PDB file of C-alpha atoms and ligand atoms in Angstrom:
ATOM      1  CA  UNK A   1       0.000   0.000   0.000  1.00 51.00           C
ATOM      2  CA  UNK A   2       1.248   3.508  -0.702  1.00 55.00           C
ATOM      3  CA  UNK A   3       1.902   5.812   2.208  1.00 66.00           C
ATOM      4  CA  UNK A   4      -0.608   8.689   2.337  1.00 66.00           C
ATOM      5  CA  UNK A   5       2.067  10.778   4.133  1.00 72.00           C
ATOM      6  CA  UNK A   6       4.628  11.956   1.558  1.00 70.00           C
ATOM      7  CA  UNK A   7       7.274  12.894   4.173  1.00 89.00           C
ATOM      8  CA  UNK A   8       7.836  11.798   7.757  1.00 96.00           C
ATOM      9  CA  UNK A   9       6.353  14.318  10.199  1.00 96.00           C
ATOM     10  CA  UNK A  10       9.117  16.762  11.169  1.00 95.00           C
ATOM     11  CA  UNK A  11      11.326  15.960   8.170  1.00 97.00           C
ATOM     12  CA  UNK A  12      14.533  13.962   8.032  1.00 97.00           C
ATOM     13  CA  UNK A  13      18.292  14.314   8.548  1.00 98.00           C
ATOM     14  CA  UNK A  14      21.000  12.633   6.468  1.00 97.00           C
ATOM     15  CA  UNK A  15      23.207  10.049   8.184  1.00 98.00           C
ATOM     16  CA  UNK A  16      26.798   9.043   7.388  1.00 97.00           C
ATOM     17  CA  UNK A  17      25.373   5.769   6.085  1.00 96.00           C
ATOM     18  CA  UNK A  18      21.929   4.206   5.921  1.00 96.00           C
ATOM     19  CA  UNK A  19      20.085   7.072   4.209  1.00 97.00           C
ATOM     20  CA  UNK A  20      17.925   9.614   6.025  1.00 98.00           C
ATOM     21  CA  UNK A  21      16.526   9.445   9.547  1.00 98.00           C
ATOM     22  CA  UNK A  22      13.157  10.984  10.540  1.00 98.00           C
ATOM     23  CA  UNK A  23      13.732  13.768  13.058  1.00 98.00           C
ATOM     24  CA  UNK A  24      10.700  13.037  15.231  1.00 98.00           C
ATOM     25  CA  UNK A  25      10.344   9.527  16.635  1.00 98.00           C
ATOM     26  CA  UNK A  26       8.129   7.694  19.087  1.00 98.00           C
ATOM     27  CA  UNK A  27       9.935   6.380  22.172  1.00 98.00           C
ATOM     28  CA  UNK A  28       8.771   2.904  23.140  1.00 98.00           C
ATOM     29  CA  UNK A  29      10.255   2.296  26.581  1.00 97.00           C
ATOM     30  CA  UNK A  30       7.439   1.166  28.901  1.00 94.00           C
ATOM     31  CA  UNK A  31       4.686   1.450  26.323  1.00 94.00           C
ATOM     32  CA  UNK A  32       3.630  -1.863  27.780  1.00 78.00           C
ATOM     33  CA  UNK A  33       3.264  -5.302  26.295  1.00 71.00           C
ATOM     34  CA  UNK A  34       0.550  -6.160  23.802  1.00 74.00           C
ATOM     35  CA  UNK A  35      -2.064  -3.602  22.891  1.00 90.00           C
ATOM     36  CA  UNK A  36      -0.363  -0.670  24.687  1.00 95.00           C
ATOM     37  CA  UNK A  37       2.557  -0.642  22.309  1.00 97.00           C
ATOM     38  CA  UNK A  38       0.553  -1.531  19.224  1.00 97.00           C
ATOM     39  CA  UNK A  39      -2.035   1.204  19.828  1.00 97.00           C
ATOM     40  CA  UNK A  40       0.636   3.839  20.487  1.00 98.00           C
ATOM     41  CA  UNK A  41       2.329   2.958  17.204  1.00 98.00           C
ATOM     42  CA  UNK A  42      -0.937   2.994  15.277  1.00 98.00           C
ATOM     43  CA  UNK A  43      -1.832   6.455  16.608  1.00 97.00           C
ATOM     44  CA  UNK A  44       1.656   7.792  15.898  1.00 98.00           C
ATOM     45  CA  UNK A  45       1.688   6.416  12.353  1.00 98.00           C
ATOM     46  CA  UNK A  46      -1.738   7.967  11.710  1.00 97.00           C
ATOM     47  CA  UNK A  47      -0.203  11.352  12.563  1.00 98.00           C
ATOM     48  CA  UNK A  48       2.694  10.884  10.129  1.00 97.00           C
ATOM     49  CA  UNK A  49       5.372   9.805  12.621  1.00 98.00           C
ATOM     50  CA  UNK A  50       7.632   7.340  10.805  1.00 98.00           C
ATOM     51  CA  UNK A  51      10.313   6.584  13.389  1.00 98.00           C
ATOM     52  CA  UNK A  52       9.951   3.998  16.174  1.00 98.00           C
ATOM     53  CA  UNK A  53      12.568   3.599  18.881  1.00 98.00           C
ATOM     54  CA  UNK A  54      12.633   0.209  20.587  1.00 98.00           C
ATOM     55  CA  UNK A  55      15.285  -2.074  22.127  1.00 98.00           C
ATOM     56  CA  UNK A  56      15.535  -5.728  23.032  1.00 97.00           C
ATOM     57  CA  UNK A  57      15.523  -4.581  26.681  1.00 97.00           C
ATOM     58  CA  UNK A  58      12.071  -2.965  26.235  1.00 96.00           C
ATOM     59  CA  UNK A  59      10.521  -6.385  25.641  1.00 95.00           C
ATOM     60  CA  UNK A  60       8.152  -5.152  22.939  1.00 96.00           C
ATOM     61  CA  UNK A  61       9.887  -5.908  19.630  1.00 97.00           C
ATOM     62  CA  UNK A  62       7.208  -8.432  18.636  1.00 96.00           C
ATOM     63  CA  UNK A  63       4.504  -5.836  19.214  1.00 96.00           C
ATOM     64  CA  UNK A  64       6.484  -3.263  17.208  1.00 97.00           C
ATOM     65  CA  UNK A  65       6.792  -5.668  14.290  1.00 98.00           C
ATOM     66  CA  UNK A  66       3.095  -6.543  14.428  1.00 97.00           C
ATOM     67  CA  UNK A  67       2.048  -2.879  14.522  1.00 97.00           C
ATOM     68  CA  UNK A  68       4.257  -1.984  11.545  1.00 98.00           C
ATOM     69  CA  UNK A  69       2.952  -4.914   9.496  1.00 98.00           C
ATOM     70  CA  UNK A  70      -0.664  -4.130  10.464  1.00 97.00           C
ATOM     71  CA  UNK A  71      -0.276  -0.491   9.385  1.00 97.00           C
ATOM     72  CA  UNK A  72      -0.290  -1.415   5.710  1.00 95.00           C
ATOM     73  CA  UNK A  73       2.399   1.231   5.161  1.00 97.00           C
ATOM     74  CA  UNK A  74       5.248  -0.138   3.090  1.00 95.00           C
ATOM     75  CA  UNK A  75       8.176  -1.285   5.190  1.00 97.00           C
ATOM     76  CA  UNK A  76      10.690   1.106   3.685  1.00 96.00           C
ATOM     77  CA  UNK A  77       8.613   4.123   4.800  1.00 97.00           C
ATOM     78  CA  UNK A  78       8.954   3.313   8.507  1.00 98.00           C
ATOM     79  CA  UNK A  79      12.262   3.699  10.347  1.00 98.00           C
ATOM     80  CA  UNK A  80      12.749   1.156  13.147  1.00 98.00           C
ATOM     81  CA  UNK A  81      15.581   1.277  15.687  1.00 98.00           C
ATOM     82  CA  UNK A  82      16.533  -1.496  18.082  1.00 98.00           C
ATOM     83  CA  UNK A  83      19.454  -1.903  20.473  1.00 98.00           C
ATOM     84  CA  UNK A  84      21.934  -4.463  21.717  1.00 98.00           C
ATOM     85  CA  UNK A  85      21.462  -4.987  25.451  1.00 98.00           C
ATOM     86  CA  UNK A  86      24.295  -4.959  28.000  1.00 97.00           C
ATOM     87  CA  UNK A  87      24.233  -8.734  28.636  1.00 96.00           C
ATOM     88  CA  UNK A  88      24.711  -9.493  24.955  1.00 97.00           C
ATOM     89  CA  UNK A  89      28.178  -8.136  24.209  1.00 97.00           C
ATOM     90  CA  UNK A  90      30.998 -10.054  22.487  1.00 97.00           C
ATOM     91  CA  UNK A  91      31.155 -11.705  19.051  1.00 97.00           C
ATOM     92  CA  UNK A  92      28.937 -14.701  19.582  1.00 97.00           C
ATOM     93  CA  UNK A  93      26.384 -13.183  21.947  1.00 98.00           C
ATOM     94  CA  UNK A  94      25.972  -9.946  19.988  1.00 98.00           C
ATOM     95  CA  UNK A  95      25.320 -11.827  16.765  1.00 98.00           C
ATOM     96  CA  UNK A  96      22.799 -14.059  18.503  1.00 98.00           C
ATOM     97  CA  UNK A  97      21.049 -11.065  20.095  1.00 98.00           C
ATOM     98  CA  UNK A  98      20.846  -9.241  16.771  1.00 98.00           C
ATOM     99  CA  UNK A  99      19.385 -12.310  15.075  1.00 98.00           C
ATOM    100  CA  UNK A 100      16.843 -12.651  17.893  1.00 98.00           C
ATOM    101  CA  UNK A 101      15.794  -9.000  17.493  1.00 98.00           C
ATOM    102  CA  UNK A 102      15.435  -9.470  13.730  1.00 98.00           C
ATOM    103  CA  UNK A 103      13.285 -12.530  14.355  1.00 98.00           C
ATOM    104  CA  UNK A 104      11.077 -10.875  16.984  1.00 98.00           C
ATOM    105  CA  UNK A 105      10.566  -7.773  14.840  1.00 98.00           C
ATOM    106  CA  UNK A 106      10.073  -9.872  11.699  1.00 98.00           C
ATOM    107  CA  UNK A 107      10.359  -6.814   9.457  1.00 98.00           C
ATOM    108  CA  UNK A 108      13.104  -8.030   7.139  1.00 98.00           C
ATOM    109  CA  UNK A 109      15.729  -5.584   8.369  1.00 98.00           C
ATOM    110  CA  UNK A 110      16.411  -3.092  11.176  1.00 98.00           C
ATOM    111  CA  UNK A 111      16.919   0.510  10.039  1.00 98.00           C
ATOM    112  CA  UNK A 112      19.236   1.438  12.896  1.00 98.00           C
ATOM    113  CA  UNK A 113      20.873  -0.883  15.382  1.00 98.00           C
ATOM    114  CA  UNK A 114      22.594   0.672  18.396  1.00 98.00           C
ATOM    115  CA  UNK A 115      24.890  -0.471  21.161  1.00 98.00           C
ATOM    116  CA  UNK A 116      22.603   0.448  24.065  1.00 98.00           C
ATOM    117  CA  UNK A 117      25.310   1.365  26.578  1.00 97.00           C
ATOM    118  CA  UNK A 118      29.144   1.477  26.501  1.00 97.00           C
ATOM    119  CA  UNK A 119      29.700  -1.700  28.519  1.00 94.00           C
ATOM    120  CA  UNK A 120      33.446  -2.093  29.088  1.00 92.00           C
ATOM    121  CA  UNK A 121      35.675  -4.843  27.658  1.00 88.00           C
ATOM    122  CA  UNK A 122      33.551  -6.418  24.941  1.00 95.00           C
ATOM    123  CA  UNK A 123      32.120  -3.370  23.174  1.00 96.00           C
ATOM    124  CA  UNK A 124      34.834  -3.436  20.476  1.00 96.00           C
ATOM    125  CA  UNK A 125      33.935  -7.012  19.500  1.00 97.00           C
ATOM    126  CA  UNK A 126      30.264  -6.064  19.468  1.00 98.00           C
ATOM    127  CA  UNK A 127      30.956  -3.157  17.119  1.00 98.00           C
ATOM    128  CA  UNK A 128      32.578  -5.568  14.667  1.00 98.00           C
ATOM    129  CA  UNK A 129      29.400  -7.645  14.744  1.00 98.00           C
ATOM    130  CA  UNK A 130      27.374  -4.530  13.911  1.00 98.00           C
ATOM    131  CA  UNK A 131      29.745  -3.696  11.030  1.00 98.00           C
ATOM    132  CA  UNK A 132      29.316  -7.202   9.621  1.00 98.00           C
ATOM    133  CA  UNK A 133      25.536  -6.961   9.951  1.00 98.00           C
ATOM    134  CA  UNK A 134      25.636  -3.703   7.988  1.00 98.00           C
ATOM    135  CA  UNK A 135      27.754  -5.339   5.264  1.00 98.00           C
ATOM    136  CA  UNK A 136      25.221  -8.164   5.054  1.00 98.00           C
ATOM    137  CA  UNK A 137      22.226  -5.799   4.865  1.00 98.00           C
ATOM    138  CA  UNK A 138      20.642  -7.150   8.054  1.00 98.00           C
ATOM    139  CA  UNK A 139      20.673  -3.592   9.368  1.00 98.00           C
ATOM    140  CA  UNK A 140      20.785  -0.367   7.350  1.00 98.00           C
ATOM    141  CA  UNK A 141      22.664   1.820   9.813  1.00 98.00           C
ATOM    142  CA  UNK A 142      24.636   1.252  13.001  1.00 98.00           C
ATOM    143  CA  UNK A 143      25.315   3.490  15.932  1.00 98.00           C
ATOM    144  CA  UNK A 144      25.713   3.814  19.669  1.00 98.00           C
ATOM    145  CA  UNK A 145      23.858   5.099  22.695  1.00 98.00           C
ATOM    146  CA  UNK A 146      25.052   6.670  25.933  1.00 97.00           C
ATOM    147  CA  UNK A 147      28.521   7.200  24.425  1.00 98.00           C
ATOM    148  CA  UNK A 148      30.440  10.162  25.801  1.00 97.00           C
ATOM    149  CA  UNK A 149      33.483  11.720  24.098  1.00 97.00           C
ATOM    150  CA  UNK A 150      35.978   9.186  25.496  1.00 97.00           C
ATOM    151  CA  UNK A 151      33.816   6.254  24.347  1.00 97.00           C
ATOM    152  CA  UNK A 152      33.466   7.784  20.874  1.00 98.00           C
ATOM    153  CA  UNK A 153      37.189   8.464  20.577  1.00 98.00           C
ATOM    154  CA  UNK A 154      37.935   4.856  21.449  1.00 97.00           C
ATOM    155  CA  UNK A 155      35.360   3.612  18.917  1.00 98.00           C
ATOM    156  CA  UNK A 156      36.566   5.883  16.121  1.00 98.00           C
ATOM    157  CA  UNK A 157      40.096   4.651  16.818  1.00 97.00           C
ATOM    158  CA  UNK A 158      39.236   1.120  15.681  1.00 97.00           C
ATOM    159  CA  UNK A 159      35.978   1.303  13.719  1.00 98.00           C
ATOM    160  CA  UNK A 160      36.000   0.304  10.060  1.00 98.00           C
ATOM    161  CA  UNK A 161      32.579   2.002   9.806  1.00 98.00           C
ATOM    162  CA  UNK A 162      31.887   5.026  12.049  1.00 98.00           C
ATOM    163  CA  UNK A 163      28.640   5.250  14.026  1.00 98.00           C
ATOM    164  CA  UNK A 164      25.841   7.049  12.176  1.00 98.00           C
ATOM    165  CA  UNK A 165      24.088   8.012  15.418  1.00 98.00           C
ATOM    166  CA  UNK A 166      24.687   8.610  19.117  1.00 98.00           C
ATOM    167  CA  UNK A 167      21.516   8.442  21.244  1.00 98.00           C
ATOM    168  CA  UNK A 168      21.902  10.228  24.590  1.00 98.00           C
ATOM    169  CA  UNK A 169      19.759  11.896  27.233  1.00 98.00           C
ATOM    170  CA  UNK A 170      19.211  15.504  26.175  1.00 98.00           C
ATOM    171  CA  UNK A 171      16.809  18.256  27.233  1.00 98.00           C
ATOM    172  CA  UNK A 172      17.258  21.821  28.564  1.00 98.00           C
ATOM    173  CA  UNK A 173      17.914  20.480  32.068  1.00 98.00           C
ATOM    174  CA  UNK A 174      20.823  18.446  30.699  1.00 96.00           C
ATOM    175  CA  UNK A 175      22.110  19.728  27.354  1.00 91.00           C
ATOM    176  CA  UNK A 176      25.561  18.188  28.025  1.00 88.00           C
ATOM    177  CA  UNK A 177      27.253  21.418  26.989  1.00 83.00           C
ATOM    178  CA  UNK A 178      30.170  20.960  29.355  1.00 81.00           C
ATOM    179  CA  UNK A 179      30.914  17.410  28.230  1.00 87.00           C
ATOM    180  CA  UNK A 180      31.267  18.569  24.604  1.00 94.00           C
ATOM    181  CA  UNK A 181      29.680  15.361  23.315  1.00 97.00           C
ATOM    182  CA  UNK A 182      27.113  17.097  21.135  1.00 97.00           C
ATOM    183  CA  UNK A 183      29.760  19.248  19.431  1.00 97.00           C
ATOM    184  CA  UNK A 184      32.027  16.248  19.025  1.00 98.00           C
ATOM    185  CA  UNK A 185      29.238  14.386  17.183  1.00 98.00           C
ATOM    186  CA  UNK A 186      28.387  17.388  15.018  1.00 97.00           C
ATOM    187  CA  UNK A 187      32.001  17.813  13.909  1.00 97.00           C
ATOM    188  CA  UNK A 188      32.134  14.155  12.828  1.00 98.00           C
ATOM    189  CA  UNK A 189      28.738  14.027  11.149  1.00 98.00           C
ATOM    190  CA  UNK A 190      27.257  11.716  13.792  1.00 98.00           C
ATOM    191  CA  UNK A 191      23.523  12.362  14.185  1.00 98.00           C
ATOM    192  CA  UNK A 192      22.559  13.140  17.789  1.00 98.00           C
ATOM    193  CA  UNK A 193      19.353  11.634  19.120  1.00 98.00           C
ATOM    194  CA  UNK A 194      17.718  13.041  22.270  1.00 98.00           C
ATOM    195  CA  UNK A 195      16.227  10.442  24.580  1.00 98.00           C
ATOM    196  CA  UNK A 196      14.097  11.288  27.622  1.00 98.00           C
ATOM    197  CA  UNK A 197      13.422  14.667  25.916  1.00 98.00           C
ATOM    198  CA  UNK A 198      10.475  15.222  28.282  1.00 98.00           C
ATOM    199  CA  UNK A 199      12.651  14.525  31.361  1.00 98.00           C
ATOM    200  CA  UNK A 200      10.328  11.549  31.978  1.00 98.00           C
ATOM    201  CA  UNK A 201       7.799  14.269  32.893  1.00 98.00           C
ATOM    202  CA  UNK A 202       9.900  15.315  35.932  1.00 98.00           C
ATOM    203  CA  UNK A 203      10.409  18.976  35.000  1.00 98.00           C
ATOM    204  CA  UNK A 204       7.198  19.780  33.141  1.00 98.00           C
ATOM    205  CA  UNK A 205       6.227  22.071  36.017  1.00 98.00           C
ATOM    206  CA  UNK A 206       9.416  24.115  35.903  1.00 98.00           C
ATOM    207  CA  UNK A 207       8.344  27.796  36.171  1.00 98.00           C
ATOM    208  CA  UNK A 208      10.544  29.069  33.315  1.00 98.00           C
ATOM    209  CA  UNK A 209       9.433  26.258  31.027  1.00 98.00           C
ATOM    210  CA  UNK A 210       5.812  26.976  31.941  1.00 98.00           C
ATOM    211  CA  UNK A 211       6.267  30.675  31.257  1.00 98.00           C
ATOM    212  CA  UNK A 212       7.767  30.021  27.805  1.00 98.00           C
ATOM    213  CA  UNK A 213       4.957  27.570  27.063  1.00 98.00           C
ATOM    214  CA  UNK A 214       2.165  29.866  28.217  1.00 98.00           C
ATOM    215  CA  UNK A 215       3.542  32.816  26.255  1.00 97.00           C
ATOM    216  CA  UNK A 216       3.531  30.675  23.099  1.00 97.00           C
ATOM    217  CA  UNK A 217       0.148  29.038  23.755  1.00 97.00           C
ATOM    218  CA  UNK A 218       1.913  25.661  23.800  1.00 98.00           C
ATOM    219  CA  UNK A 219       2.337  22.947  26.408  1.00 98.00           C
ATOM    220  CA  UNK A 220       5.604  22.371  28.304  1.00 98.00           C
ATOM    221  CA  UNK A 221       6.006  19.000  26.536  1.00 98.00           C
ATOM    222  CA  UNK A 222       5.691  20.662  23.125  1.00 98.00           C
ATOM    223  CA  UNK A 223       8.300  23.260  24.089  1.00 98.00           C
ATOM    224  CA  UNK A 224      10.725  20.520  25.160  1.00 98.00           C
ATOM    225  CA  UNK A 225      10.269  18.585  21.922  1.00 98.00           C
ATOM    226  CA  UNK A 226      10.640  21.752  19.863  1.00 98.00           C
ATOM    227  CA  UNK A 227      13.804  22.605  21.818  1.00 98.00           C
ATOM    228  CA  UNK A 228      15.332  19.278  20.752  1.00 98.00           C
ATOM    229  CA  UNK A 229      14.314  19.725  17.123  1.00 98.00           C
ATOM    230  CA  UNK A 230      15.597  23.316  17.056  1.00 98.00           C
ATOM    231  CA  UNK A 231      18.944  22.087  18.414  1.00 98.00           C
ATOM    232  CA  UNK A 232      19.152  19.776  15.390  1.00 97.00           C
ATOM    233  CA  UNK A 233      18.627  16.594  17.405  1.00 98.00           C
ATOM    234  CA  UNK A 234      16.454  13.673  16.407  1.00 98.00           C
ATOM    235  CA  UNK A 235      13.932  13.765  19.247  1.00 98.00           C
ATOM    236  CA  UNK A 236      12.238  10.715  20.750  1.00 98.00           C
ATOM    237  CA  UNK A 237       9.370  11.571  23.130  1.00 98.00           C
ATOM    238  CA  UNK A 238       7.527   8.600  24.590  1.00 98.00           C
ATOM    239  CA  UNK A 239       3.819   8.426  25.264  1.00 98.00           C
ATOM    240  CA  UNK A 240       1.298   5.646  25.171  1.00 96.00           C
ATOM    241  CA  UNK A 241      -1.665   7.991  25.538  1.00 97.00           C
ATOM    242  CA  UNK A 242      -3.508   8.941  22.369  1.00 97.00           C
ATOM    243  CA  UNK A 243      -4.080  12.590  23.293  1.00 98.00           C
ATOM    244  CA  UNK A 244      -0.504  13.100  24.452  1.00 98.00           C
ATOM    245  CA  UNK A 245       0.865  11.442  21.299  1.00 98.00           C
ATOM    246  CA  UNK A 246      -1.200  13.935  19.306  1.00 98.00           C
ATOM    247  CA  UNK A 247      -0.015  16.826  21.488  1.00 98.00           C
ATOM    248  CA  UNK A 248       3.615  15.724  21.086  1.00 98.00           C
ATOM    249  CA  UNK A 249       3.248  15.545  17.305  1.00 98.00           C
ATOM    250  CA  UNK A 250       1.915  19.102  17.041  1.00 98.00           C
ATOM    251  CA  UNK A 251       5.412  20.568  16.952  1.00 98.00           C
ATOM    252  CA  UNK A 252       6.366  20.841  13.323  1.00 96.00           C
ATOM    253  CA  UNK A 253       5.080  24.076  11.809  1.00 92.00           C
ATOM    254  CA  UNK A 254       6.627  26.490  14.323  1.00 96.00           C
ATOM    255  CA  UNK A 255       9.919  26.933  16.117  1.00 96.00           C
ATOM    256  CA  UNK A 256      11.358  28.676  19.159  1.00 98.00           C
ATOM    257  CA  UNK A 257      13.006  32.087  18.951  1.00 98.00           C
ATOM    258  CA  UNK A 258      16.667  32.603  19.820  1.00 98.00           C
ATOM    259  CA  UNK A 259      15.545  34.347  23.006  1.00 98.00           C
ATOM    260  CA  UNK A 260      13.298  31.441  24.046  1.00 98.00           C
ATOM    261  CA  UNK A 261      16.101  28.969  23.302  1.00 98.00           C
ATOM    262  CA  UNK A 262      18.493  31.024  25.441  1.00 98.00           C
ATOM    263  CA  UNK A 263      16.060  31.017  28.379  1.00 98.00           C
ATOM    264  CA  UNK A 264      15.767  27.241  28.086  1.00 98.00           C
ATOM    265  CA  UNK A 265      19.551  26.849  27.756  1.00 97.00           C
ATOM    266  CA  UNK A 266      19.858  28.537  31.148  1.00 97.00           C
ATOM    267  CA  UNK A 267      17.946  25.690  32.790  1.00 98.00           C
ATOM    268  CA  UNK A 268      20.854  23.261  32.444  1.00 96.00           C
ATOM    269  CA  UNK A 269      21.461  21.608  35.822  1.00 96.00           C
ATOM    270  CA  UNK A 270      23.063  18.377  34.591  1.00 93.00           C
ATOM    271  CA  UNK A 271      19.896  16.449  35.450  1.00 95.00           C
ATOM    272  CA  UNK A 272      20.091  12.777  34.443  1.00 94.00           C
ATOM    273  CA  UNK A 273      16.675  11.105  34.602  1.00 94.00           C
ATOM    274  CA  UNK A 274      17.882   7.845  33.055  1.00 90.00           C
ATOM    275  CA  UNK A 275      21.585   7.062  33.098  1.00 87.00           C
ATOM    276  CA  UNK A 276      24.652   9.191  33.448  1.00 88.00           C
ATOM    277  CA  UNK A 277      27.407   7.532  31.426  1.00 91.00           C
ATOM    278  CA  UNK A 278      29.839  10.430  32.003  1.00 88.00           C
ATOM    279  CA  UNK A 279      32.096   8.370  34.269  1.00 86.00           C
ATOM    280  CA  UNK A 280      31.475   4.998  32.641  1.00 90.00           C
ATOM    281  CA  UNK A 281      34.926   3.552  31.809  1.00 92.00           C
TER     282      UNK A 281
HETATM  283  N1  NAP B   1      19.136   4.659  24.748  1.00 61.91           N
HETATM  284  C1  NAP B   1      18.796   4.755  26.000  1.00 61.91           C
HETATM  285  O1  NAP B   1      19.552   4.403  26.911  1.00 61.91           O
HETATM  286  C2  NAP B   1      17.452   5.317  26.340  1.00 61.91           C
HETATM  287  C3  NAP B   1      17.151   5.658  27.673  1.00 61.91           C
HETATM  288  C4  NAP B   1      15.903   6.214  27.941  1.00 61.91           C
HETATM  289  C5  NAP B   1      14.997   6.420  26.900  1.00 61.91           C
HETATM  290  N2  NAP B   1      15.298   6.038  25.623  1.00 61.91           N
HETATM  291  C6  NAP B   1      14.352   6.231  24.495  1.00 61.91           C
HETATM  292  O2  NAP B   1      13.806   7.534  24.546  1.00 61.91           O
HETATM  293  C7  NAP B   1      12.389   7.453  24.692  1.00 61.91           C
HETATM  294  C8  NAP B   1      11.840   8.617  25.513  1.00 61.91           C
HETATM  295  O3  NAP B   1      12.435   8.681  26.790  1.00 61.91           O
HETATM  296  P1  NAP B   1      11.664   8.260  28.135  1.00 61.91           P
HETATM  297  O4  NAP B   1      10.657   7.211  27.829  1.00 61.91           O
HETATM  298  O5  NAP B   1      12.729   7.962  29.120  1.00 61.91           O
HETATM  299  O6  NAP B   1      10.958   9.574  28.654  1.00 61.91           O
HETATM  300  P2  NAP B   1      10.290  10.912  28.058  1.00 61.91           P
HETATM  301  O7  NAP B   1       9.896  10.762  26.657  1.00 61.91           O
HETATM  302  O8  NAP B   1      11.177  12.023  28.454  1.00 61.91           O
HETATM  303  O9  NAP B   1       8.990  11.014  28.982  1.00 61.91           O
HETATM  304  C9  NAP B   1       7.984  10.041  28.963  1.00 61.91           C
HETATM  305  C10 NAP B   1       7.018  10.349  30.120  1.00 61.91           C
HETATM  306  O10 NAP B   1       6.349  11.578  29.872  1.00 61.91           O
HETATM  307  C11 NAP B   1       4.932  11.372  29.832  1.00 61.91           C
HETATM  308  N3  NAP B   1       4.407  12.238  28.775  1.00 61.91           N
HETATM  309  C12 NAP B   1       4.507  12.058  27.432  1.00 61.91           C
HETATM  310  N4  NAP B   1       3.955  13.079  26.760  1.00 61.91           N
HETATM  311  C13 NAP B   1       3.481  13.939  27.701  1.00 61.91           C
HETATM  312  C14 NAP B   1       2.793  15.169  27.619  1.00 61.91           C
HETATM  313  N5  NAP B   1       2.497  15.717  26.447  1.00 61.91           N
HETATM  314  N6  NAP B   1       2.440  15.778  28.782  1.00 61.91           N
HETATM  315  C15 NAP B   1       2.734  15.211  29.978  1.00 61.91           C
HETATM  316  N7  NAP B   1       3.381  14.038  30.114  1.00 61.91           N
HETATM  317  C16 NAP B   1       3.763  13.407  28.980  1.00 61.91           C
HETATM  318  C17 NAP B   1       4.762   9.899  29.527  1.00 61.91           C
HETATM  319  O11 NAP B   1       3.556   9.399  30.049  1.00 61.91           O
HETATM  320  P3  NAP B   1       2.400   8.757  29.087  1.00 61.91           P
HETATM  321  O12 NAP B   1       3.021   7.637  28.339  1.00 61.91           O
HETATM  322  O13 NAP B   1       1.368   8.313  30.063  1.00 61.91           O
HETATM  323  O14 NAP B   1       1.939   9.869  28.197  1.00 61.91           O
HETATM  324  C18 NAP B   1       5.956   9.292  30.260  1.00 61.91           C
HETATM  325  O15 NAP B   1       5.673   9.157  31.636  1.00 61.91           O
HETATM  326  C19 NAP B   1      12.188   6.082  25.349  1.00 61.91           C
HETATM  327  O16 NAP B   1      10.848   5.649  25.287  1.00 61.91           O
HETATM  328  C20 NAP B   1      13.172   5.262  24.577  1.00 61.91           C
HETATM  329  O17 NAP B   1      12.673   4.966  23.296  1.00 61.91           O
HETATM  330  C21 NAP B   1      16.529   5.512  25.339  1.00 61.91           C
END
């Protein structure tokens, strides 16, 4: 079936390999097993979202695959990410884990496969497995998540194929300016993806954020998503609620002013709502 949406909602960014990546995705951590995940995906696809962010650790790859197949939208119009979990590093285990993800998703290929976290010791071997999978066409792009500058430098020192993407926690309350990781990625053409862009809803009541939102007639969540997009990050808000998915998608035909961005930049407090890999060896 042809896709009634000519372009992914929010547009796309080019990657070093693997084609273009839709800038607005749907996060799928804790969307629940079964219908929860499948409904969220259906509602997001109806709105034109064409990027789904899952992981073997989320336990919902089968549901993701089912929802994509049920959509009737052709496979190559939907961008699906999955991730290699921490227990699955090393040549043999990483290959097995990737094959298991491919089987659970049952979508033919994975658009982007990430190392979920820079686990020490075996991550180099795992990267080689990802490179081979890219050569074989099992995955269309490979990348990393939670990599800070020292992890990226190590990887770029041995990689035959550089990572197309680095997925890290990013929002105004933790823009990682001091760590320099965002700049490092930009200089090397690595696409930056913002996870937990809504701070897992922990700072939606921040007075400055609320003020910016009220002045624009927008919600705090919309301001946070727009902040990520205006920074040039692929942005991955999660919701399993139909109204909030709609609210979070209503972010594409406007942007924040330089003054609003500056006010939000000032909120940086180094808040990590998920993981802080800064000191991970
Ligand atoms: N690579 C990694 O290590 C990593 C780590 C964390 C996250 N991620 C990815 O990034 C995605 C997003 O991050 P996240 O799930 O940690 O958190 P998030 O997107 O920052 O926040 C999700 C929370 O905000 C609520 N919410 C969503 N829209 C809202 C709105 N408009 N108004 C008020 N509340 C709203 C959600 O509840 P409802 O669902 O009830 O709406 C949920 O509790 C994940 O799902 C996952 O795909 C990756």
